[in-house]
Tab-separated table of C-alpha atoms in Angstrom:
chain	number	residue	atom	x	y	z
A	1	ALA	CA	-36.270	-21.547	-10.188
A	2	ALA	CA	-36.608	-19.962	-6.743
A	3	GLY	CA	-33.272	-21.450	-5.653
A	4	GLY	CA	-31.520	-19.672	-8.525
A	5	GLY	CA	-32.402	-16.297	-7.052
A	6	VAL	CA	-30.927	-17.269	-3.689
A	7	ALA	CA	-27.756	-18.564	-5.341
A	8	GLU	CA	-27.378	-15.353	-7.352
A	9	ALA	CA	-27.964	-13.229	-4.252
A	10	LEU	CA	-25.394	-15.268	-2.327
A	11	GLU	CA	-22.874	-14.934	-5.159
A	12	LEU	CA	-23.426	-11.167	-5.231
A	13	ALA	CA	-23.045	-10.974	-1.442
A	14	VAL	CA	-19.781	-12.933	-1.608
A	15	THR	CA	-18.527	-10.639	-4.380
A	16	PHE	CA	-19.184	-7.543	-2.279
A	17	TRP	CA	-17.661	-9.222	0.788
A	18	ASN	CA	-14.493	-9.993	-1.195
A	19	MET	CA	-14.372	-6.417	-2.513
A	20	GLY	CA	-14.700	-5.100	1.042
A	21	VAL	CA	-12.000	-7.359	2.463
A	22	TYR	CA	-9.630	-6.556	-0.401
A	23	SER	CA	-10.270	-2.806	-0.045
A	24	PHE	CA	-9.712	-2.954	3.716
A	25	THR	CA	-6.430	-4.832	3.333
A	26	MET	CA	-5.121	-2.403	0.700
A	27	CYS	CA	-5.957	0.588	2.917
A	28	PHE	CA	-4.507	-1.148	5.985
A	29	GLU	CA	-1.300	-1.939	4.087
A	30	ARG	CA	-0.935	1.723	3.093
A	31	MET	CA	-1.456	2.844	6.704
A	32	ALA	CA	1.087	0.277	7.912
A	33	LEU	CA	3.652	1.515	5.387
A	34	VAL	CA	3.052	5.137	6.421
A	35	PHE	CA	3.612	4.106	10.046
A	36	ASN	CA	6.705	2.099	9.084
A	37	ASP	CA	8.163	5.151	7.325
A	38	LYS	CA	7.981	7.027	10.627
A	39	VAL	CA	9.715	4.124	12.429
A	40	VAL	CA	12.449	4.090	9.765
A	41	GLY	CA	12.861	7.863	10.030
A	42	ILE	CA	13.229	7.717	13.818
A	43	THR	CA	15.335	4.552	14.172
A	44	GLY	CA	17.313	4.666	10.923
A	45	THR	CA	16.524	0.999	10.274
A	46	ASN	CA	13.965	-0.624	8.025
A	47	PHE	CA	13.114	-3.688	10.106
A	48	PHE	CA	11.449	-5.388	7.140
A	49	PHE	CA	14.936	-5.611	5.630
A	50	LYS	CA	17.102	-5.625	8.742
A	51	ASP	CA	19.915	-7.662	7.125
A	52	LYS	CA	20.520	-5.164	4.316
A	53	PRO	CA	23.745	-3.112	4.370
A	54	ALA	CA	23.975	0.275	6.090
A	55	PRO	CA	23.793	2.338	2.851
A	56	PHE	CA	20.375	0.800	2.150
A	57	HIS	CA	19.103	1.838	5.581
A	58	ASP	CA	20.622	5.312	5.176
A	59	THR	CA	18.722	5.761	1.904
A	60	CYS	CA	15.513	4.483	3.495
A	61	ARG	CA	15.919	6.883	6.399
A	62	ARG	CA	16.551	9.893	4.152
A	63	TYR	CA	13.479	9.013	2.098
A	64	ALA	CA	11.356	8.486	5.230
A	65	LEU	CA	12.480	11.825	6.693
A	66	LEU	CA	11.767	13.623	3.423
A	67	THR	CA	8.279	12.163	2.990
A	68	GLY	CA	7.491	12.607	6.685
A	69	GLY	CA	8.558	16.249	6.459
A	70	LEU	CA	6.395	16.798	3.400
A	71	GLN	CA	3.427	15.135	5.091
A	72	LEU	CA	3.924	17.329	8.141
A	73	ALA	CA	4.151	20.442	5.946
A	74	PHE	CA	0.941	19.507	4.110
A	75	PHE	CA	-0.747	18.871	7.435
A	76	MET	CA	0.414	22.213	8.857
A	77	VAL	CA	-0.733	24.121	5.763
A	78	ALA	CA	-3.941	22.294	4.825
A	79	GLY	CA	-4.875	20.156	7.828
A	80	TRP	CA	-5.859	16.513	8.057
A	81	LYS	CA	-7.795	16.665	4.783
A	82	ALA	CA	-4.511	16.986	2.879
A	83	ILE	CA	-3.232	13.748	4.406
A	84	ALA	CA	-6.577	12.038	3.768
A	85	TYR	CA	-6.444	13.178	0.122
A	86	LEU	CA	-2.871	11.919	-0.327
A	87	THR	CA	-3.780	8.557	1.207
A	88	LEU	CA	-6.950	8.210	-0.855
A	89	SER	CA	-5.159	9.096	-4.091
A	90	GLU	CA	-2.499	6.504	-3.227
A	91	VAL	CA	-4.940	3.621	-2.808
A	92	ALA	CA	-8.051	4.592	-4.821
A	93	TRP	CA	-6.734	3.266	-8.131
A	94	GLN	CA	-6.204	-0.166	-6.547
A	95	LEU	CA	-9.733	-0.521	-5.166
A	96	PRO	CA	-12.386	-2.563	-7.008
A	97	THR	CA	-14.537	0.532	-7.611
A	98	HIS	CA	-11.839	2.153	-9.799
A	99	PRO	CA	-11.605	1.186	-13.504
A	100	ALA	CA	-7.789	0.891	-13.300
A	101	CYS	CA	-8.126	-1.878	-10.718
A	102	SER	CA	-8.681	-4.388	-13.502
A	103	MET	CA	-5.095	-3.736	-14.610
A	104	PHE	CA	-3.634	-4.115	-11.109
A	105	VAL	CA	-1.691	-7.342	-10.695
A	106	SER	CA	1.229	-6.467	-8.464
A	107	ASN	CA	3.771	-3.733	-8.001
A	108	HIS	CA	6.428	-6.432	-8.477
A	109	GLY	CA	5.713	-7.200	-12.129
A	110	SER	CA	4.047	-10.237	-13.606
A	111	VAL	CA	6.580	-12.530	-15.239
A	112	THR	CA	5.032	-15.828	-16.309
A	113	GLU	CA	8.202	-17.448	-17.633
A	114	HIS	CA	11.653	-16.941	-16.205
A	115	PRO	CA	14.876	-18.034	-17.958
A	116	GLN	CA	16.139	-19.855	-14.835
A	117	GLY	CA	12.817	-21.607	-14.203
A	118	SER	CA	11.413	-19.944	-11.097
A	119	VAL	CA	10.635	-16.295	-10.495
A	120	PRO	CA	12.411	-14.848	-7.425
């Protein structure tokens, strides 16, 4: 009976560890994408998709410049807290502490059967 308490405590610890690692990776991914937007805005190339045609990169650059300009404007008007709020609102719904997280599968859809057999 005493071993059951240890096993339950270990399971709870592992659950919280997994929640922490998942939360860290989601926040890190968001920060990496924010950084990448600045690289795209400056260089005009999205290096994650370097083989895409020029119109794709032009669209990415325009988007990156627009969002970077808006972020700068928010920062100039409201300070770092505005950027922190935007970042938190972007990732909070994906974190295990938010009720909507249970619905989060992927931002790429969740097709279980594909007419051609495999899902690209």
